[in-house]
PDB file of C-alpha atoms in Angstrom:
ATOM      1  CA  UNK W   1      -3.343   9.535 -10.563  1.00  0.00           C
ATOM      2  CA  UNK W   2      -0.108  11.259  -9.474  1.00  0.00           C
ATOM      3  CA  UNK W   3       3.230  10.977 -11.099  1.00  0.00           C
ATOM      4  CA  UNK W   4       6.523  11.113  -9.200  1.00  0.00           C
ATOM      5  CA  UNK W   5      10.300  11.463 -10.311  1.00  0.00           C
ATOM      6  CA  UNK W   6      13.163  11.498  -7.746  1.00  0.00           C
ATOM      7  CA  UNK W   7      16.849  13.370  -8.426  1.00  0.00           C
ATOM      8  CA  UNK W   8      20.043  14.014  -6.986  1.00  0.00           C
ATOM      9  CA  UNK W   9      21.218  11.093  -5.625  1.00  0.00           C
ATOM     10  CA  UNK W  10      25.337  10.333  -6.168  1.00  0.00           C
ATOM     11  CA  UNK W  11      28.245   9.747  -4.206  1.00  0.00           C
ATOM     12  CA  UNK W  12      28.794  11.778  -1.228  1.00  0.00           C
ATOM     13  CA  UNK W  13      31.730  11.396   1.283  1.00  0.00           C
ATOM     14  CA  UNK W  14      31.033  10.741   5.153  1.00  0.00           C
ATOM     15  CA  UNK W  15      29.981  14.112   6.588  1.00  0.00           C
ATOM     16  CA  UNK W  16      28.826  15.411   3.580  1.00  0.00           C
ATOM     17  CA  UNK W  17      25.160  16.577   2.190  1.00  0.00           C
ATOM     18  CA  UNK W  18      22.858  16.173  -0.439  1.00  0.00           C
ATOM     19  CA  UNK W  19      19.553  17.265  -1.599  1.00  0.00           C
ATOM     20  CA  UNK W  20      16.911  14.644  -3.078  1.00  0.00           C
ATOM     21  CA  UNK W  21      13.904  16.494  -4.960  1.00  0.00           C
ATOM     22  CA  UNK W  22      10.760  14.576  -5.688  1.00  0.00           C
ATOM     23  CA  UNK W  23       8.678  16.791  -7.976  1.00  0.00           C
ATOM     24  CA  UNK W  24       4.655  15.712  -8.360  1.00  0.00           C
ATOM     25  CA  UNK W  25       2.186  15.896 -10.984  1.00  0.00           C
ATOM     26  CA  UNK W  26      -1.265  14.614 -11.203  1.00  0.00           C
ATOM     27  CA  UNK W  27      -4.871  15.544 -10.266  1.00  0.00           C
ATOM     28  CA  UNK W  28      -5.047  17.314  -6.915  1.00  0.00           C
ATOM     29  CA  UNK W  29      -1.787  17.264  -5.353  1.00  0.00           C
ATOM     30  CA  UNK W  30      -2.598  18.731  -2.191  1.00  0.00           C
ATOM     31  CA  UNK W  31      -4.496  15.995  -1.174  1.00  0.00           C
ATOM     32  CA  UNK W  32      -1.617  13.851  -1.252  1.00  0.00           C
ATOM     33  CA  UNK W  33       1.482  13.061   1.597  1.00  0.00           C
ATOM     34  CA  UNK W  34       4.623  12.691  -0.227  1.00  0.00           C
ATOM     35  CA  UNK W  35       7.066  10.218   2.148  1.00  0.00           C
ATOM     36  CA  UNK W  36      10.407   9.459   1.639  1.00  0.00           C
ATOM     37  CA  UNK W  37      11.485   5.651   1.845  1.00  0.00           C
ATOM     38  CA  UNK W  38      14.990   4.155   1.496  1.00  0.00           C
ATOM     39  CA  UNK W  39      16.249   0.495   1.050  1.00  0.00           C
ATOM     40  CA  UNK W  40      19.895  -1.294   1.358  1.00  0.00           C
ATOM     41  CA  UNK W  41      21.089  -3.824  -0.078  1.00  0.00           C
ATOM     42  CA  UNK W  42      20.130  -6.959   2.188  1.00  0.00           C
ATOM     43  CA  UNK W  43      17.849  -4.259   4.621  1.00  0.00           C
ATOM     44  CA  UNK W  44      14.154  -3.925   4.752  1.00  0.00           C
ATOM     45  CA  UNK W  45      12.548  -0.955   3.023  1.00  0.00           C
ATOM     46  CA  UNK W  46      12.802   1.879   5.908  1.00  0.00           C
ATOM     47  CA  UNK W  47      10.697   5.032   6.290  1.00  0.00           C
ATOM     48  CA  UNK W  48      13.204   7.682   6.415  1.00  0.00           C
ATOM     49  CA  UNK W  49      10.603  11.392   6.832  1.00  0.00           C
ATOM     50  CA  UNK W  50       7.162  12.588   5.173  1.00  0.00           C
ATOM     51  CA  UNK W  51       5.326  15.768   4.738  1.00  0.00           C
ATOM     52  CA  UNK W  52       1.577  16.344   3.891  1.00  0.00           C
ATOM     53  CA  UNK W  53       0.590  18.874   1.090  1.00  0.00           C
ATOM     54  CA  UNK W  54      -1.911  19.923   2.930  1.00  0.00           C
ATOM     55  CA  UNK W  55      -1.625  20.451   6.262  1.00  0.00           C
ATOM     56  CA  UNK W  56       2.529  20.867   6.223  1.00  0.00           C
ATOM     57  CA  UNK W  57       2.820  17.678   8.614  1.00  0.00           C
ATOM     58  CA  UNK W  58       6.035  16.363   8.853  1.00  0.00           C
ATOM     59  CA  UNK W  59       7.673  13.331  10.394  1.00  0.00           C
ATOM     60  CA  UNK W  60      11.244  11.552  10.387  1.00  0.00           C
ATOM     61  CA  UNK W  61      12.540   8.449  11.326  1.00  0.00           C
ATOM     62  CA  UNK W  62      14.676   8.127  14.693  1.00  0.00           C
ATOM     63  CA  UNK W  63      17.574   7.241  12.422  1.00  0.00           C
ATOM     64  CA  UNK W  64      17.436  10.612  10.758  1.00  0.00           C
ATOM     65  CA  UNK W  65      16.181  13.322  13.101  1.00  0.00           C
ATOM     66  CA  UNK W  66      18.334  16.320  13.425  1.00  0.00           C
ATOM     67  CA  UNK W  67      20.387  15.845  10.172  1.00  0.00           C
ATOM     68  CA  UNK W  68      17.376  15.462   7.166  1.00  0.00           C
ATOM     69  CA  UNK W  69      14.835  18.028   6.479  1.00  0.00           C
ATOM     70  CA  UNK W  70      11.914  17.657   4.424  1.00  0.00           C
ATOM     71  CA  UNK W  71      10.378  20.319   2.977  1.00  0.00           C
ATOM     72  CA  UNK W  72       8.351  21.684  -0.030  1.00  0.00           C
ATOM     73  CA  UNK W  73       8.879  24.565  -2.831  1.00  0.00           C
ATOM     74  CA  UNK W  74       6.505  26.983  -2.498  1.00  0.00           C
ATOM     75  CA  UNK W  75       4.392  27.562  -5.105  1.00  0.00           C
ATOM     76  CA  UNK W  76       5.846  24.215  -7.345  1.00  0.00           C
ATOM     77  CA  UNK W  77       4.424  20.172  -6.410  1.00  0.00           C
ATOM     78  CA  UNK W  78       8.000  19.801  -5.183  1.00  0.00           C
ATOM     79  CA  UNK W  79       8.979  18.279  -1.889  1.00  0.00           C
ATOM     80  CA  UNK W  80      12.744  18.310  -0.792  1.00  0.00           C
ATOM     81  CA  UNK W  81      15.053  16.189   1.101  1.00  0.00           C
ATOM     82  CA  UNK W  82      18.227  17.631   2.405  1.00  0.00           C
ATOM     83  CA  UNK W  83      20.237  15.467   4.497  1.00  0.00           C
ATOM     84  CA  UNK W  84      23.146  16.373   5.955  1.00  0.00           C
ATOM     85  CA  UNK W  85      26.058  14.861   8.118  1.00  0.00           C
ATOM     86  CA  UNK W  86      25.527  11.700   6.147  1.00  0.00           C
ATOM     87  CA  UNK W  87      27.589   8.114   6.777  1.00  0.00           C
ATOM     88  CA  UNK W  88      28.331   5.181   5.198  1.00  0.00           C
ATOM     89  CA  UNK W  89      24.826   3.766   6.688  1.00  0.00           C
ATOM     90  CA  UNK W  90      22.824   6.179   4.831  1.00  0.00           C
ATOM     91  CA  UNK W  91      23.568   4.378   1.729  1.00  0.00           C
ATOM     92  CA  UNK W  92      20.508   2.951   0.036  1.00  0.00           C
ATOM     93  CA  UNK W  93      18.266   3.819  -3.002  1.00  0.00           C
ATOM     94  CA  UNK W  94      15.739   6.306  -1.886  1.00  0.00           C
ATOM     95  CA  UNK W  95      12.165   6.524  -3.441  1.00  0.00           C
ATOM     96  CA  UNK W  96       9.596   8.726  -2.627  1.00  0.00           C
ATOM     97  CA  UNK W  97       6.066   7.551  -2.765  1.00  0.00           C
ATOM     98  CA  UNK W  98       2.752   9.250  -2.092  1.00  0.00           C
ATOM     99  CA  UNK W  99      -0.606   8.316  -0.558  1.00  0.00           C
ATOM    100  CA  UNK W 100      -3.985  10.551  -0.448  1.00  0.00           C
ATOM    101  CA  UNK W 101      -3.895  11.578   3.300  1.00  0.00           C
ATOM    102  CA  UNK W 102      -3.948  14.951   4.992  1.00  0.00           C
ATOM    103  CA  UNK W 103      -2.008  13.381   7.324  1.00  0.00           C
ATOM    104  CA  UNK W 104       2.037  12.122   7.113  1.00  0.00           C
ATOM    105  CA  UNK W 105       2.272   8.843   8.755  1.00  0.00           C
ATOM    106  CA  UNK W 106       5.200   6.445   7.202  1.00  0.00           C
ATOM    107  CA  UNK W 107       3.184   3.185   8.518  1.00  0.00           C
ATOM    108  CA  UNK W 108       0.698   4.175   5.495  1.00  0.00           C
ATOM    109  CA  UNK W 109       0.047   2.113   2.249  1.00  0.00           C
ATOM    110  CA  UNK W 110       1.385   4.057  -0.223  1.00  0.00           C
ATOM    111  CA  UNK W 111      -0.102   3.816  -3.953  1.00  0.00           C
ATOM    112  CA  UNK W 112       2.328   6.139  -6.403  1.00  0.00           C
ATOM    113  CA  UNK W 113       6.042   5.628  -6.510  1.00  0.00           C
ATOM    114  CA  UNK W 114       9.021   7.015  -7.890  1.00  0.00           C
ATOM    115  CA  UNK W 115      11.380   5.421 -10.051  1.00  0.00           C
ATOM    116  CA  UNK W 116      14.348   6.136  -6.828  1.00  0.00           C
ATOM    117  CA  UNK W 117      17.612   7.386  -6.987  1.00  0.00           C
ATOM    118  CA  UNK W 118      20.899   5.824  -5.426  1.00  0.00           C
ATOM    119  CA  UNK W 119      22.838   8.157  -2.544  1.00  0.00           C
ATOM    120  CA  UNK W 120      26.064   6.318  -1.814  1.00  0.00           C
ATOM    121  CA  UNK W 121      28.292   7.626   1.190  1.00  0.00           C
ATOM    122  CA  UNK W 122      31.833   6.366   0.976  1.00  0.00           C
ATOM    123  CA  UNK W 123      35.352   7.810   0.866  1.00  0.00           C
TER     124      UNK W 123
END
């Protein structure tokens, strides 16, 4: 079983950045991928980036590449989210979710969820 809680979402203006955390607890961590998912209002559920415990894989989403980062805290069951340059489009509740892979692949089934936190981008 593996236990997930989300922070730092708020309100952000357009061009601005924020951090999401997503800190994990549970039997054998490592064998999970944490991905990052975010939904809004009147949108499908979209994979937004992932990173395996594992093996340090890490995708994004088209959408995303070249202004989020995943990453994870050495040392702590703590994967990161730092997006930057963010518009009104990036608005949506983000969740992160986990699956037992060594591999990062946002197309998975994933079985543990967060509660998700809401990043709003508006001036």
């Amino acid at each position: 079983q593996l236990q997930l809680v989300e922070s730092g979402g708020g309100l952000v203006q357009p061009g601005g950045s924020l951090r999401l955390s997503c800190a994990a607890s549970g039997n054998r961590v490592n064998d999970y991928a944490i991905g990052w998912f975010r939904q809004a209002p009147g949108k499908e559920r979209e994979g937004v980036s992932c990173i395996a415990f594992y093996t340090w894989r890490t995708n994004y989403a088209d959408s995303v590449k070249g202004r989020f980062t995943v990453s994870r805290d050495n040392g702590k069951n703590t994967v990161y989210l730092q997006m930057n340059s963010l518009t009104p489009e990036d608005t949506a509740v983000y969740s992160c979710a986990a699956v037992r892979s060594i591999r990062c692949d946002l197309n998975n089934d994933y079985d543990y969820w967060g509660q998700g936190t809401q990043v709003t981008v508006s001036s």
